[in-house]
Amino acid sequence: MLSIDNLHVRIAGKEILKGLSLEVKAGELHALMGPNGAGKSTLGHVLAGREGYEVTAGSIEYDGQDLLALAPEERAAAGVFLAFQYPVEIPGVNNTYFLRAALNAQRRQRGEEELDSMQFLKKVREKLAVLHLKDELLHRAVNAGFSGGEKKRNEIFQMALLEPKLAILDETDSGLDIDAMKLVADGVNAMRDASRAFLVITHYQRLLDYIVPDFVHVLAEGRIVESGDKTLAQELEQHGYGWVAQRHIPGAAAAGAA
Amino acid sequence: MGVLLESLLPDASALALPARREAAAALLRDGLPLGREEAWKYTSLRALDQRRYVAGDPQAATRSVDAAAFDLPGIDGPRLVFVNGVFQAAASDRPEVAGLDLLALSEHPGALSGLLEDSAAGARADAFVRLNTALVADGAYVRVAAGVQVAAPLHLVFIGAPADADLAWQARLRIELGTGAALRVVEHHLGSGAHRHLGNLVSDSRLADGARLELLQLQDVPETSVLVRRSTFRLERDARLVATTLEAGAQLARHEFRVHLAGRGARFESRGVFVLHGRQHADTRLDVWHEARDTACDVAWRGVADERARGVFHGAITIQPGADGADATLTNKNLLLSPQAEIDSQPVLEIHADEVKAAHGATVGQLDEHALFYLRTRGIAPDAARRILVAAFCSAMLDELAPAALRERLDGLLADRLPSAMESQP
């Protein structure tokens, strides 16, 4: 479904991703871990199509298309969803209005019939029930004045409603208490199926107790330095990121020894 | 002398009343403000000064206008309709409402000359008030008796209708609320078709002790026309003015909004927004004078300019000596949607009293790129995303307007004025 090959990305002249390659197939859940500054969020933004990120080499293929050639809204319509690490507050735009605008914009682009407000509300209620969210969320402005936990829940709610094929969660667990994190995990687990893929970007192993990954990758210095199954995440938790760095980054071992 | 004044005042000495003759003489002597006057710093009248107009519209009474053009949801009370500045009884609706007097000034020449004498003293040097005083023949006189709270909203419609020539019309509006009286007024400016008229409305409202005026000013005239307005309000003890102002139309719109908080405890709340595109120019000049103790004002305006439009917001609050305990807030936020658009925001605060609370702030910026990206990642195309964000920015100023259907109508009107790719609603 997603095939990233030797991706190099620069921001403001500085190279952040330096040859990242990753293969994600339908039905799989990949966890991408790594220390701060490794380039995890950069990957999420590049996949969603943020401006200001210069791809200097490599390619990203999604569902047989060149993902980098698509505008952000085209990627969304094609089934790519990014749950933001810092969801944006949009005062004055009602959440329900926003969600319906988004869902119908995607359906239009895919040549599907738009949902009328009755059909839309029915779908919204189903998703709210699955995620144990309150109606109240619908009547507020998008993320405006939301707590950190509420913003993340709203991201998961959007994901549930938009039903993407590839969902990228960018540190959705950061700043969440255990209850909120379980809710995020429930939202992801409820959607896992053979046709959908997830890329879960996280700094901590904790979330992976609730969302069990098929694969775990460690990103350091702009590329994936180690891949494995869920046990890799547990090893990282025990040894810390320094352990990976010492094994894979030239010079890091010497620096560590000194 | 400019073409404009030549065309409108060919023989000032023939005017009927001394007040008119004095105003015309002063205007012909001083002309329009074309120099470096501070009050006209951002608006040039040079092009207007060279335009030729016909004074008034002798056929106004027979021009037909479609009421559907100015019907507003929930605004179902008495209605006075002025076509090219002339009262049209047939299009108006003046039901008997106890305690409410509604006069068309053309039907009450005595009331009109009284207003002219009154304003001649106070009008001082403003060219458009002089022009109005010299030539005005119609308008509305609205009185609410002490203690009367009028429930039905009063709809004042000023509609420009196409004519053979470019017309300059003058109108007066006087609103007087007695002690403890209350009234809701919609002052509505629009056109029944494309025209290039110059409209000039001078209004003057007096709120006695404890009176309350709720005012919605809706300006949506054709983008080929010019509209000049001066609205003055005097609030006595504990009187309250709640105003919502929306400026969407006109090639050139000049609006002076002047509030005197003359009595202790008087309070003024203002929400306003202008949305401009093309080569529209809107200049709003809001002045508030705190003249008594414990007076309050709360002013929040927003502006949006796209393409080559130019918006000006001058908001000045003066707290005069002795107005201790005054509480004043003014904010002005603006959005530029194009590199050629311009908005000048000029907040001014002058404090000559002690123990006052005063805050003001102004910003001019662009749309939030993060918000735009966020909407796009959810599938919303850039044009639609821009529109959603701009509409939300504007409609925040209409939040407290009732009923909801009226608010939605105005939201829709603003959305229609936003340029580029106005797609259907989701």
XYZ file of C-alpha atoms in Angstrom:
684
model
C 0.000 0.000 0.000
C 2.738 2.434 1.018
C 6.235 2.137 -0.315
C 8.823 4.709 0.758
C 12.157 4.361 -0.971
C 15.371 6.158 -0.010
C 13.542 9.335 1.024
C 15.627 12.438 1.580
C 13.872 15.536 2.925
C 15.156 18.998 3.697
C 13.537 21.754 5.727
C 14.962 25.240 5.335
C 18.136 23.816 3.865
C 18.681 21.299 6.643
C 18.471 17.605 5.807
C 16.119 15.842 8.211
C 15.370 12.526 6.489
C 18.440 10.887 4.988
C 17.471 7.839 3.017
C 14.375 6.482 4.762
C 12.820 3.339 3.293
C 9.647 1.684 4.556
C 7.150 -0.825 3.177
C 3.624 -0.953 4.618
C 1.095 -3.487 3.343
C -2.684 -3.469 3.728
C -3.766 -4.945 7.063
C -0.485 -4.110 8.798
C 0.198 -1.828 11.720
C 3.678 -0.380 11.853
C 5.082 1.504 14.814
C 7.767 4.069 14.150
C 9.811 4.939 17.198
C 12.798 7.079 17.806
C 14.311 9.862 19.872
C 13.319 13.509 19.588
C 14.663 15.110 16.463
C 15.008 11.844 14.577
C 12.575 12.995 11.884
C 9.415 11.112 12.932
C 7.029 14.053 12.615
C 8.732 15.186 9.427
C 7.757 11.875 7.858
C 4.148 12.328 8.973
C 4.002 15.824 7.489
C 5.633 14.780 4.215
C 3.094 11.978 3.857
C 0.223 14.431 4.450
C 1.645 16.966 2.005
C 2.726 19.907 4.125
C 4.434 22.745 2.268
C 8.004 23.721 3.073
C 9.358 20.181 3.009
C 11.737 19.660 0.129
C 12.085 16.107 -1.108
C 15.587 16.015 -2.603
C 15.712 12.314 -3.422
C 13.688 9.119 -3.191
C 10.026 8.331 -3.770
C 6.749 7.559 -2.025
C 4.302 5.294 -3.747
C 0.799 4.916 -2.319
C -1.748 2.553 -3.844
C 0.191 2.543 -7.110
C 0.310 6.373 -7.315
C 3.114 8.853 -6.782
C 1.960 10.285 -3.464
C 4.241 13.303 -3.694
C 2.460 14.445 -6.853
C -0.882 14.759 -5.016
C -2.178 17.825 -3.166
C -3.040 17.319 0.513
C -6.793 17.185 -0.199
C -6.220 14.641 -2.991
C -4.250 12.458 -0.605
C -7.108 12.687 1.884
C -9.638 11.671 -0.768
C -7.343 8.776 -1.724
C -7.525 7.552 1.856
C -4.523 9.038 3.644
C -5.208 10.462 7.093
C -2.800 12.188 9.475
C -3.729 12.510 13.137
C -1.808 15.636 14.130
C 0.549 15.805 17.056
C -0.713 19.350 17.597
C -4.254 19.571 16.200
C -5.046 23.093 15.017
C -7.678 25.218 16.744
C -10.185 26.717 14.330
C -12.420 29.139 16.217
C -15.796 29.850 14.667
C -15.959 26.662 12.606
C -18.435 24.239 14.078
C -17.118 20.671 14.390
C -20.163 19.092 12.735
C -20.038 21.522 9.832
C -16.322 20.902 9.415
C -16.654 17.111 9.484
C -19.466 17.102 6.986
C -17.563 19.498 4.711
C -14.539 17.193 4.908
C -16.407 13.945 4.392
C -18.440 15.283 1.486
C -15.405 16.927 -0.110
C -13.684 13.543 -0.066
C -16.753 11.761 -1.408
C -17.102 14.319 -4.202
C -13.477 13.841 -5.204
C -13.985 10.078 -5.274
C -17.108 10.436 -7.400
C -19.339 9.173 -4.581
C -22.696 10.625 -3.618
C -22.603 13.247 -0.866
C -24.337 12.492 2.416
C -27.327 14.620 3.360
C -27.519 15.861 6.927
C -29.673 12.940 8.126
C -27.321 10.319 6.692
C -24.363 12.225 8.023
C -25.722 12.530 11.559
C -26.566 8.838 11.620
C -22.976 8.007 10.770
C -21.680 10.475 13.339
C -23.794 8.932 16.095
C -22.518 5.439 15.264
C -18.921 6.574 15.526
C -19.497 8.532 18.720
C -21.005 5.440 20.313
C -18.064 3.235 19.318
C -15.604 5.698 20.800
C -17.750 6.513 23.871
C -17.594 10.212 23.029
C -20.149 12.805 24.044
C -22.421 14.663 21.616
C -21.157 17.885 23.069
C -18.031 17.535 20.941
C -20.137 18.135 17.834
C -21.456 21.513 18.884
C -18.120 23.114 19.678
C -15.755 24.876 17.314
C -13.008 22.647 15.900
C -10.496 22.076 18.725
C -11.086 25.608 20.029
C -10.447 25.661 23.755
C -10.130 21.853 23.812
C -7.786 20.283 26.347
C -4.866 18.296 24.946
C -6.755 15.045 25.529
C -9.917 16.368 23.861
C -7.961 17.421 20.792
C -6.456 13.947 20.413
C -9.850 12.331 20.886
C -11.228 14.620 18.214
C -8.475 13.449 15.851
C -9.416 9.828 16.476
C -13.080 10.674 16.004
C -12.261 12.282 12.636
C -10.301 9.198 11.664
C -13.228 6.955 12.581
C -15.603 9.071 10.542
C -13.404 9.545 7.477
C -12.437 5.842 7.395
C -9.023 6.226 5.744
C -7.097 3.378 4.132
C -3.802 4.566 5.562
C -3.873 6.268 8.951
C -0.775 7.968 10.290
C -0.854 8.810 13.985
C 1.772 11.383 14.872
C 2.538 11.039 18.585
C -1.156 10.870 19.316
C -0.243 9.424 22.720
C 1.889 12.361 23.841
C 0.441 14.224 26.776
C -2.375 11.725 27.323
C -3.337 10.071 30.573
C -3.989 6.325 30.641
C -7.747 6.633 30.086
C -7.354 8.905 27.096
C -4.655 6.679 25.669
C -6.909 3.629 25.989
C -9.583 5.510 24.096
C -7.131 6.260 21.305
C -6.077 2.614 21.241
C -9.710 1.430 21.202
C -10.344 3.730 18.253
C -7.429 2.295 16.323
C -8.132 -1.318 17.245
C -11.786 -0.997 16.236
C -10.679 0.012 12.762
C -7.987 -2.552 12.164
C -8.864 -4.863 9.311
C -7.315 -6.530 6.303
C -7.843 -3.566 3.997
C -6.448 -0.822 6.216
C -2.926 0.075 7.296
C -1.592 2.137 10.193
C 1.637 3.949 10.815
C 1.836 4.796 14.502
C 4.552 7.305 15.323
C 5.418 7.345 18.991
C 8.170 8.303 21.329
C 7.199 5.858 24.062
C 6.524 2.170 24.102
C 3.527 2.639 26.427
C 0.935 3.062 23.657
C 2.090 -0.223 22.106
C 0.821 -2.101 25.165
C -2.669 -1.232 23.893
C -2.061 -1.147 20.152
C -0.057 -4.231 19.297
C 2.085 -3.554 16.230
C 2.982 -6.043 13.538
C 6.289 -4.291 12.981
C 8.405 -1.853 14.943
C 10.963 0.440 13.336
C 13.516 2.661 14.962
C 14.229 5.963 13.303
C 17.476 7.696 14.144
C 19.339 10.442 12.344
C 16.881 10.500 9.506
C 16.641 6.852 8.550
C 15.370 3.549 9.864
C 18.209 1.857 11.666
C 16.481 -1.178 13.059
C 13.264 -3.088 12.405
C 11.659 -5.959 14.236
C 8.457 -7.199 15.807
C 6.756 -5.929 18.971
C 9.598 -7.190 21.143
C 11.864 -4.492 19.693
C 9.706 -1.877 21.373
C 10.133 -3.630 24.707
C 13.910 -3.783 24.290
C 13.958 -0.075 23.524
C 11.957 0.595 26.677
C 14.577 -1.315 28.701
C 17.730 0.060 27.131
C 16.732 3.489 25.855
C 17.525 5.078 22.523
C 21.211 5.366 23.347
C 21.371 1.615 22.926
C 20.236 1.893 19.303
C 22.511 4.805 18.609
C 25.546 2.969 19.882
C 24.826 0.045 17.627
C 24.016 1.949 14.455
C 25.301 5.480 14.367
C 28.972 5.845 13.474
C 30.777 7.765 16.157
C 27.991 7.427 18.711
C 29.662 4.434 20.410
C 32.930 6.267 20.769
C 31.160 9.340 22.047
C 29.234 7.158 24.504
C 32.437 5.458 25.647
C 34.193 8.762 26.178
C -14.845 74.369 -7.173
C -15.290 70.748 -8.147
C -17.764 69.389 -10.654
C -19.685 67.640 -7.891
C -20.581 70.836 -6.032
C -21.234 72.759 -9.260
C -23.682 70.127 -10.370
C -25.494 69.906 -7.024
C -25.496 73.533 -5.878
C -25.840 75.720 -8.983
C -27.577 78.519 -7.035
C -27.057 78.336 -3.286
C -28.743 81.681 -2.626
C -32.059 80.299 -3.871
C -32.284 77.721 -1.078
C -35.311 78.175 1.140
C -34.041 78.187 4.718
C -31.252 80.211 6.328
C -29.751 76.970 7.681
C -29.606 75.562 4.171
C -28.142 78.746 2.692
C -25.478 78.936 5.401
C -24.493 75.305 4.958
C -24.307 75.677 1.170
C -22.264 78.858 1.385
C -19.772 77.268 3.755
C -19.538 74.195 1.571
C -18.966 76.228 -1.594
C -16.370 78.286 0.221
C -14.406 75.308 1.653
C -15.186 72.588 -0.892
C -14.742 68.889 -0.209
C -11.826 67.873 2.000
C -9.220 67.183 -0.674
C -6.114 68.147 1.234
C -4.310 66.474 4.036
C -7.105 66.519 6.595
C -6.431 63.892 9.225
C -10.018 62.609 9.053
C -9.625 61.905 5.324
C -6.062 60.672 5.401
C -6.838 57.277 3.873
C -9.691 58.247 1.560
C -9.187 60.467 -1.425
C -12.216 62.400 -2.648
C -10.489 63.778 -5.740
C -12.257 61.453 -8.162
C -15.618 61.996 -6.463
C -15.094 65.773 -6.548
C -14.989 65.595 -10.352
C -18.169 63.536 -10.717
C -21.412 65.084 -11.959
C -24.653 64.235 -10.184
C -28.277 65.219 -10.357
C -29.665 66.401 -7.026
C -32.499 64.193 -5.855
C -34.895 62.043 -7.844
C -38.253 63.597 -8.860
C -39.479 60.183 -10.026
C -38.506 58.329 -6.862
C -42.077 58.000 -5.642
C -43.090 56.079 -8.754
C -40.126 53.743 -9.034
C -41.151 50.245 -8.124
C -38.980 48.193 -5.817
C -39.278 44.546 -4.933
C -39.820 43.974 -1.223
C -38.228 40.534 -1.568
C -34.908 42.321 -2.012
C -34.965 43.684 1.525
C -37.061 41.186 3.466
C -35.055 39.879 6.405
C -35.921 36.874 8.589
C -37.458 37.971 11.888
C -37.618 41.645 10.877
C -41.382 41.858 10.627
C -42.270 45.114 12.354
C -42.995 48.562 10.928
C -41.103 49.464 7.806
C -40.182 52.760 6.165
C -38.827 52.539 2.638
C -36.805 55.316 1.008
C -36.143 55.007 -2.712
C -33.231 57.164 -3.826
C -33.680 58.996 -0.537
C -37.397 59.666 -1.027
C -40.069 58.172 1.222
C -42.344 55.733 -0.593
C -45.558 55.211 1.351
C -46.761 52.389 -0.886
C -43.750 50.215 -0.111
C -43.824 51.083 3.592
C -45.798 49.661 6.444
C -46.765 51.912 9.343
C -49.028 49.998 11.716
C -50.260 51.757 14.854
C -47.865 50.955 17.673
C -48.647 52.550 21.032
C -45.904 54.949 22.068
C -44.110 54.835 18.708
C -44.197 57.806 16.314
C -42.941 57.227 12.801
C -42.777 60.294 10.609
C -41.520 60.692 7.089
C -39.826 64.089 7.058
C -41.235 64.964 3.622
C -44.705 64.781 5.193
C -43.646 67.032 8.094
C -41.688 70.005 6.754
C -41.728 71.634 10.185
C -39.959 68.654 11.742
C -37.377 68.692 8.960
C -36.547 72.384 9.307
C -36.283 71.887 13.078
C -33.668 69.191 12.517
C -31.766 71.406 10.105
C -31.621 74.317 12.593
C -30.488 71.843 15.186
C -27.668 70.401 13.106
C -26.537 73.745 11.673
C -25.289 74.588 15.153
C -23.471 71.312 15.692
C -22.384 70.293 12.233
C -19.315 72.500 12.084
C -17.026 71.914 9.171
C -17.964 68.523 7.763
C -18.609 68.820 4.030
C -21.123 65.999 3.767
C -23.228 67.245 6.669
C -23.282 70.657 4.983
C -24.285 69.105 1.680
C -26.991 67.175 3.459
C -28.243 70.259 5.303
C -28.374 72.280 2.088
C -30.362 69.783 0.063
C -32.053 67.137 2.200
C -35.778 66.819 1.630
C -36.695 63.556 3.305
C -35.867 61.036 5.958
C -37.365 59.558 9.111
C -38.215 60.891 12.512
C -38.660 58.096 15.042
C -39.852 58.723 18.590
C -40.527 56.269 21.366
C -42.397 57.612 24.382
C -40.957 57.280 27.875
C -41.328 53.829 29.364
C -42.427 52.193 26.119
C -40.562 49.093 25.022
C -41.335 48.479 21.379
C -41.164 44.757 20.698
C -41.386 44.730 16.899
C -38.180 45.703 15.118
C -38.293 48.843 12.962
C -36.944 48.313 9.453
C -35.548 51.415 7.746
C -34.816 50.618 4.126
C -32.705 52.899 1.944
C -32.757 51.463 -1.521
C -31.065 52.907 -4.570
C -32.896 52.432 -7.855
C -31.361 52.863 -11.302
C -32.267 56.168 -12.994
C -31.373 57.982 -16.245
C -28.687 59.977 -14.469
C -26.335 59.442 -11.552
C -28.212 60.831 -8.590
C -27.049 62.329 -5.339
C -29.627 61.835 -2.609
C -29.638 63.238 0.912
C -31.562 61.825 3.861
C -31.909 62.508 7.563
C -32.686 60.141 10.353
C -33.558 61.150 13.884
C -34.286 58.608 16.601
C -35.427 59.760 20.044
C -35.967 57.304 22.844
C -37.690 58.618 25.971
C -36.703 57.689 29.499
C -36.625 53.912 29.867
C -37.797 53.371 26.274
C -36.467 50.528 24.121
C -36.354 49.980 20.368
C -34.749 47.698 17.841
C -33.843 49.242 14.492
C -32.479 47.760 11.287
C -30.880 50.405 9.063
C -30.634 48.681 5.725
C -28.865 50.035 2.641
C -29.099 48.249 -0.677
C -29.759 48.676 -4.393
C -32.533 47.402 -6.632
C -30.125 47.240 -9.587
C -26.771 48.591 -10.701
C -26.408 52.353 -10.334
C -23.726 54.909 -9.583
C -25.603 57.123 -7.152
C -24.142 59.022 -4.242
C -26.116 58.527 -1.029
C -25.590 60.741 1.997
C -27.345 59.911 5.248
C -26.971 61.984 8.390
C -28.486 60.407 11.451
C -28.719 61.585 14.975
C -30.075 59.547 17.863
C -30.871 60.623 21.392
C -31.253 58.084 24.164
C -32.747 59.456 27.388
C -32.031 57.991 30.838
C -32.196 54.216 30.863
C -33.217 53.966 27.201
C -31.980 51.079 25.097
C -31.388 51.056 21.351
C -30.437 47.897 19.541
C -29.237 48.764 16.075
C -28.324 46.600 13.105
C -26.726 48.498 10.232
C -26.558 46.487 7.080
C -24.798 48.072 4.102
C -24.975 46.097 0.872
C -25.314 48.745 -1.854
C -24.124 48.151 -5.462
C -20.369 48.124 -5.891
C -20.592 50.991 -8.377
C -22.160 53.410 -5.902
C -20.969 55.740 -3.166
C -22.482 55.892 0.299
C -21.541 58.427 2.958
C -23.003 58.179 6.436
C -22.584 59.998 9.690
C -24.343 58.383 12.632
C -24.256 60.288 15.916
C -25.622 59.022 19.222
C -26.034 60.749 22.540
C -26.610 58.517 25.549
C -27.874 59.874 28.850
C -27.682 58.231 32.238
C -27.655 54.403 32.110
C -28.713 54.418 28.465
C -27.445 51.593 26.329
C -26.624 51.296 22.636
C -25.917 47.875 21.154
C -24.858 48.143 17.519
C -23.964 45.574 14.896
C -22.581 46.993 11.676
C -21.925 45.128 8.489
C -20.292 46.773 5.487
C -20.272 44.705 2.307
C -21.142 46.879 -0.674
C -20.237 50.203 -2.313
C -17.358 51.327 -4.432
C -16.662 53.930 -1.779
C -18.244 53.727 1.658
C -17.501 56.293 4.305
C -19.090 55.724 7.657
C -18.597 57.970 10.670
C -20.006 56.504 13.836
C -19.929 58.930 16.754
C -21.044 58.091 20.259
C -21.289 60.491 23.179
C -21.570 58.701 26.510
C -22.998 61.792 28.170
C -24.714 60.377 31.228
C -23.329 58.378 34.111
C -23.414 54.627 33.532
C -24.119 54.911 29.782
C -22.876 51.928 27.819
C -22.060 51.311 24.163
C -21.380 47.938 22.572
C -20.336 47.668 18.956
C -19.646 44.704 16.733
C -18.729 45.357 13.146
C -17.254 43.755 10.088
C -16.366 44.814 6.589
C -15.747 42.435 3.708
C -14.223 43.999 0.614
C -13.041 42.816 -2.750
C -12.383 44.116 -6.249
C -11.490 47.780 -5.935
C -13.863 48.545 -3.109
C -12.883 51.153 -0.568
C -14.475 51.329 2.878
C -13.495 53.858 5.514
C -15.047 53.487 8.944
C -14.392 56.104 11.540
C -15.649 55.285 14.979
C -15.358 57.827 17.785
C -16.472 57.333 21.348
C -16.423 60.080 23.961
C -16.681 59.130 27.610
C -18.112 62.313 29.073
C -19.457 61.079 32.407
C -18.473 58.788 35.249
C -18.734 55.004 35.018
C -19.418 54.943 31.302
C -18.407 51.883 29.299
C -17.714 50.933 25.729
C -16.870 47.580 24.212
C -15.928 47.780 20.531
C -14.816 44.838 18.393
C -14.478 45.148 14.637
C -13.092 42.878 11.980
C -12.157 43.490 8.382
C -11.388 41.368 5.341
C -9.919 42.703 2.106
C -9.197 40.743 -1.048
C -7.952 41.580 -4.527
C -7.234 45.343 -4.690
C -9.654 46.412 -1.984
C -8.784 48.950 0.665
C -10.254 49.042 4.145
C -9.773 51.633 6.842
C -10.769 51.341 10.465
C -10.174 54.295 12.701
C -11.360 53.668 16.233
C -10.841 56.442 18.745
C -11.858 56.487 22.372
C -11.570 59.692 24.366
C -12.051 59.631 28.095
C -12.736 63.214 29.076
C -11.800 64.910 32.340
C -14.179 63.840 35.067
C -15.180 60.575 33.389
C -13.636 58.592 36.227
C -14.422 54.902 36.384
C -14.737 54.669 32.608
C -14.203 51.224 31.116
C -13.195 51.084 27.447
C -12.181 48.190 25.208
C -11.483 48.339 21.506
C -10.158 45.533 19.338
C -9.730 45.416 15.595
C -8.595 42.337 13.714
C -8.080 42.264 9.983
C -7.354 39.726 7.295
C -5.637 40.440 4.008
C -6.408 37.839 1.373
C -4.284 39.256 -1.411
C -0.916 40.994 -1.649
C -2.582 43.962 -3.381
C -5.221 44.445 -0.700
C -4.659 46.973 2.052
C -6.151 47.591 5.469
C -5.228 50.517 7.665
C -6.129 50.132 11.285
C -5.795 53.108 13.552
C -6.753 52.618 17.183
C -6.505 55.768 19.277
C -6.938 56.063 23.008
C -6.923 59.396 24.825
C -7.324 59.401 28.563
C -7.872 62.542 30.624
C -9.412 60.984 33.722
C -8.336 58.854 36.662
C -9.150 55.295 37.647
C -10.165 54.207 34.189
C -9.836 50.813 32.573
C -8.872 50.992 28.935
C -7.509 48.442 26.481
C -7.073 48.497 22.762
C -5.380 46.415 20.134
C -5.289 45.998 16.396
C -3.850 43.398 14.062
C -3.590 42.979 10.315
C -2.609 39.511 9.151
C -3.080 36.693 6.718
C -5.020 33.476 6.971
C -3.503 30.952 9.338
C -1.463 28.569 7.158
C -1.646 25.832 9.791
C -5.423 25.948 9.831
C -5.518 25.923 6.047
C -3.263 22.859 5.892
C -5.309 21.122 8.581
C -8.517 21.554 6.573
C -6.809 20.357 3.413
C -5.539 17.178 5.069
C -9.180 16.410 5.778
C -10.038 16.609 2.087
C -11.209 20.222 1.773
C -9.876 22.046 -1.311
C -7.869 25.249 -0.728
C -10.556 27.646 -1.999
C -13.231 26.052 0.146
C -10.867 25.948 3.125
C -10.097 29.652 2.742
C -13.748 30.410 2.527
C -14.556 28.412 5.653
C -11.856 30.216 7.616
C -12.775 33.693 6.408
C -16.486 33.142 6.976
C -15.744 31.994 10.527
C -13.556 35.043 11.097
C -16.385 37.360 10.077
C -19.324 35.577 11.601
C -17.736 35.772 15.050
C -18.929 39.396 14.980
C -22.534 38.303 14.433
C -22.647 35.654 17.154
C -25.097 37.493 19.358
C -27.539 38.506 16.676
C -31.036 37.063 16.915
C -32.963 35.292 15.549
C -30.684 32.562 14.217
C -32.301 32.804 10.781
C -31.247 36.461 10.524
C -27.711 35.609 11.573
C -27.583 32.852 8.973
C -28.839 35.212 6.273
C -26.084 37.686 7.099
C -23.471 34.923 7.248
C -24.633 33.945 3.770
C -24.435 37.534 2.565
C -20.854 37.814 3.796
C -19.945 34.460 2.272
C -21.325 35.616 -1.079
C -19.042 38.619 -0.914
C -15.961 36.494 -0.432
C -14.302 36.135 -3.792
C -12.660 33.214 -5.578
C -14.403 29.933 -6.069
C -17.465 30.201 -3.914
C -18.394 26.554 -3.990
C -21.690 25.185 -2.798
C -22.160 24.543 0.899
C -21.098 21.084 2.055
